[in-house]
PDB file of C-alpha atoms in Angstrom:
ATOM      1  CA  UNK A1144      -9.453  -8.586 -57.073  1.00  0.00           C
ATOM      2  CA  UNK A1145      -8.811  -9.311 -60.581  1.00  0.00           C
ATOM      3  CA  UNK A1146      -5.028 -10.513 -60.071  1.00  0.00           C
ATOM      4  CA  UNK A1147      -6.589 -12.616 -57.216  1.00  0.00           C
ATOM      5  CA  UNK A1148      -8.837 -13.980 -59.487  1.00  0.00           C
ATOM      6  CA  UNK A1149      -5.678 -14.860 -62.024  1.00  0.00           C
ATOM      7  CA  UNK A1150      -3.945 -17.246 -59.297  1.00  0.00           C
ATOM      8  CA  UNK A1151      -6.989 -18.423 -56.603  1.00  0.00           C
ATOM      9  CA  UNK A1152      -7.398 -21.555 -58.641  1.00  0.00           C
ATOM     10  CA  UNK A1153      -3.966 -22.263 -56.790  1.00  0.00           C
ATOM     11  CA  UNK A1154      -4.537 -20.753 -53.642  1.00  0.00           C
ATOM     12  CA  UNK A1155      -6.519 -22.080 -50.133  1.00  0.00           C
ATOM     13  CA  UNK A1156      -8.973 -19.364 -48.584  1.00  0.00           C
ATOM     14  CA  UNK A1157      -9.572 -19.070 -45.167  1.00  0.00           C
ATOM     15  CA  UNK A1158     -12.538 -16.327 -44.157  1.00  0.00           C
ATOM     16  CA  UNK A1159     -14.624 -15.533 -40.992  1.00  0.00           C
ATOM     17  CA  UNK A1160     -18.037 -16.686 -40.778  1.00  0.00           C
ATOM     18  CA  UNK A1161     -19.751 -14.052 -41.290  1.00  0.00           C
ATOM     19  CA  UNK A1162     -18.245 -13.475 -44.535  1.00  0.00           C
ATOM     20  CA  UNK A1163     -19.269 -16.358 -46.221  1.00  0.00           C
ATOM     21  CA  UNK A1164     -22.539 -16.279 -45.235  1.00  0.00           C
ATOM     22  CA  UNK A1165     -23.092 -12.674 -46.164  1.00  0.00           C
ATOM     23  CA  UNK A1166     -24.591 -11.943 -49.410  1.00  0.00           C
ATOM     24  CA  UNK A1167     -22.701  -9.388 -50.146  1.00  0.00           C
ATOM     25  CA  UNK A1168     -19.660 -11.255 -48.790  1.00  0.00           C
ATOM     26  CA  UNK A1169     -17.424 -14.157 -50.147  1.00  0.00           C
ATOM     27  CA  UNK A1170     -20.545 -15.341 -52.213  1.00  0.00           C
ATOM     28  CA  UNK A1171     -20.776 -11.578 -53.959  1.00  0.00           C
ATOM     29  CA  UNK A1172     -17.007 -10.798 -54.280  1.00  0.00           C
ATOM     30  CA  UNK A1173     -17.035 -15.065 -56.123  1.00  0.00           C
ATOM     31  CA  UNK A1174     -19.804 -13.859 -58.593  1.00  0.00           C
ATOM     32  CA  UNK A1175     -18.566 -10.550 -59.660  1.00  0.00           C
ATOM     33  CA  UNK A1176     -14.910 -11.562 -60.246  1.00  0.00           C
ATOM     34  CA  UNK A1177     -15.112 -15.373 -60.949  1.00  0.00           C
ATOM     35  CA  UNK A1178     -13.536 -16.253 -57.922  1.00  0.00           C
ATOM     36  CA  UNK A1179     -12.816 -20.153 -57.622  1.00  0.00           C
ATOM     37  CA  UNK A1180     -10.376 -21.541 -55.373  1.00  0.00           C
ATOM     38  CA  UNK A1181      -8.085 -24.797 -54.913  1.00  0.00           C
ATOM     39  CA  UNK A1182     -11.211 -26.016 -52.781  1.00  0.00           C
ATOM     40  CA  UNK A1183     -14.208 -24.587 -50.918  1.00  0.00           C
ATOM     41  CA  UNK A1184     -12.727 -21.145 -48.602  1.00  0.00           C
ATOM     42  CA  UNK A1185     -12.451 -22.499 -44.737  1.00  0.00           C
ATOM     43  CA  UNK A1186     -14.116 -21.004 -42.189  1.00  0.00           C
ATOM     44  CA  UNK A1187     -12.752 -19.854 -39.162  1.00  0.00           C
ATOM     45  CA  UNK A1188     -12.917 -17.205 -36.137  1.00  0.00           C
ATOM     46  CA  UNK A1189     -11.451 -13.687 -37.106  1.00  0.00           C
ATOM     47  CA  UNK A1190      -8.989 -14.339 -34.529  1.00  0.00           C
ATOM     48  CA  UNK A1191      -7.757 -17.093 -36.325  1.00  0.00           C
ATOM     49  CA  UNK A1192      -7.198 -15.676 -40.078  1.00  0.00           C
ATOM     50  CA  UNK A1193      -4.114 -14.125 -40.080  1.00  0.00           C
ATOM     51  CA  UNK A1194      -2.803 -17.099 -37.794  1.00  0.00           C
ATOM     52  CA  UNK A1195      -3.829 -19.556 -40.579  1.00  0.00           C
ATOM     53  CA  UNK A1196      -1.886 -17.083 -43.116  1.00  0.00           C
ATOM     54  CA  UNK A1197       0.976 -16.845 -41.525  1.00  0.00           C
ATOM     55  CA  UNK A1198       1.223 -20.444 -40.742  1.00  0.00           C
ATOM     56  CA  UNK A1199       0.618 -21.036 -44.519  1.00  0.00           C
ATOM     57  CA  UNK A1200      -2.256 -23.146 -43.833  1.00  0.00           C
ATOM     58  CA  UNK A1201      -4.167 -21.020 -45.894  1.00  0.00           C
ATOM     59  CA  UNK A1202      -2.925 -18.636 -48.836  1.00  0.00           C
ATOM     60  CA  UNK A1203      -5.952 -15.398 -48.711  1.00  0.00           C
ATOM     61  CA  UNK A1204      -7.899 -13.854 -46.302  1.00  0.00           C
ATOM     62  CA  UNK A1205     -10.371 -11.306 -45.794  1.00  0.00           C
ATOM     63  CA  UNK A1206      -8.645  -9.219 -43.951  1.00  0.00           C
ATOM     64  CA  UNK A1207     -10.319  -6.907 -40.606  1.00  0.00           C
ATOM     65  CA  UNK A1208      -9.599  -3.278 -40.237  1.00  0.00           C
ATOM     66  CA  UNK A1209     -10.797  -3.092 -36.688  1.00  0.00           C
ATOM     67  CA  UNK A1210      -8.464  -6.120 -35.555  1.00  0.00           C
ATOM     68  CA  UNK A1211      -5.303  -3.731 -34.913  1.00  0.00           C
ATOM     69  CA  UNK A1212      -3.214  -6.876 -36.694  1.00  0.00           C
ATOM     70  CA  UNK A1213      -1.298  -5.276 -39.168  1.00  0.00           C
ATOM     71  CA  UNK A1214      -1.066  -7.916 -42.787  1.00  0.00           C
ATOM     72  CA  UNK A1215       2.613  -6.622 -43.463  1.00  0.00           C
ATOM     73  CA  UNK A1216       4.706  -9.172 -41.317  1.00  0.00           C
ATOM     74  CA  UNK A1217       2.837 -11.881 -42.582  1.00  0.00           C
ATOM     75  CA  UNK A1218       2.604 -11.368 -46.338  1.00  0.00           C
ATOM     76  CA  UNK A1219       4.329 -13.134 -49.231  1.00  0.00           C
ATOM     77  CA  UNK A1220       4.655 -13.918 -52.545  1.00  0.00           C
TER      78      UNK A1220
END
């Protein structure tokens, strides 16, 4: 989280809804590491996040254990 918090000034956000309205959620993880994007995170269906990643519409996600996608075709640098 910290090296996020080093670059997110540059970077677009995209999280499910339920993150961001969770306490302990975008608005927590924000707080405790001085998270600040390019612009407000977007918020979007689960099913979409890794869609919006890999289509670089969006540069971070909270990612979904339970989702069976698997991050490592769609990551970069």
């Amino acid at each position: 989280m910290a090296d996020l918090a080093r670059v997110a000034s540059r970077w677009k956000a995209g999280f499910g809804y339920e993150f961001l309205e969770r306490a302990d959620g975008f608005a927590g993880l924000a707080k405790l590491y001085g998270l600040s994007f390019s612009r407000p995170p977007t918020a979007m269906d689960l099913g979409l996040t890794y869609r919006a990643l890999a289509d670089h519409r969006v540069d971070v996600i909270a990612g979904n254990s339970t989702t069976g996608k698997s991050p490592r075709s769609i990551w970069r640098h």
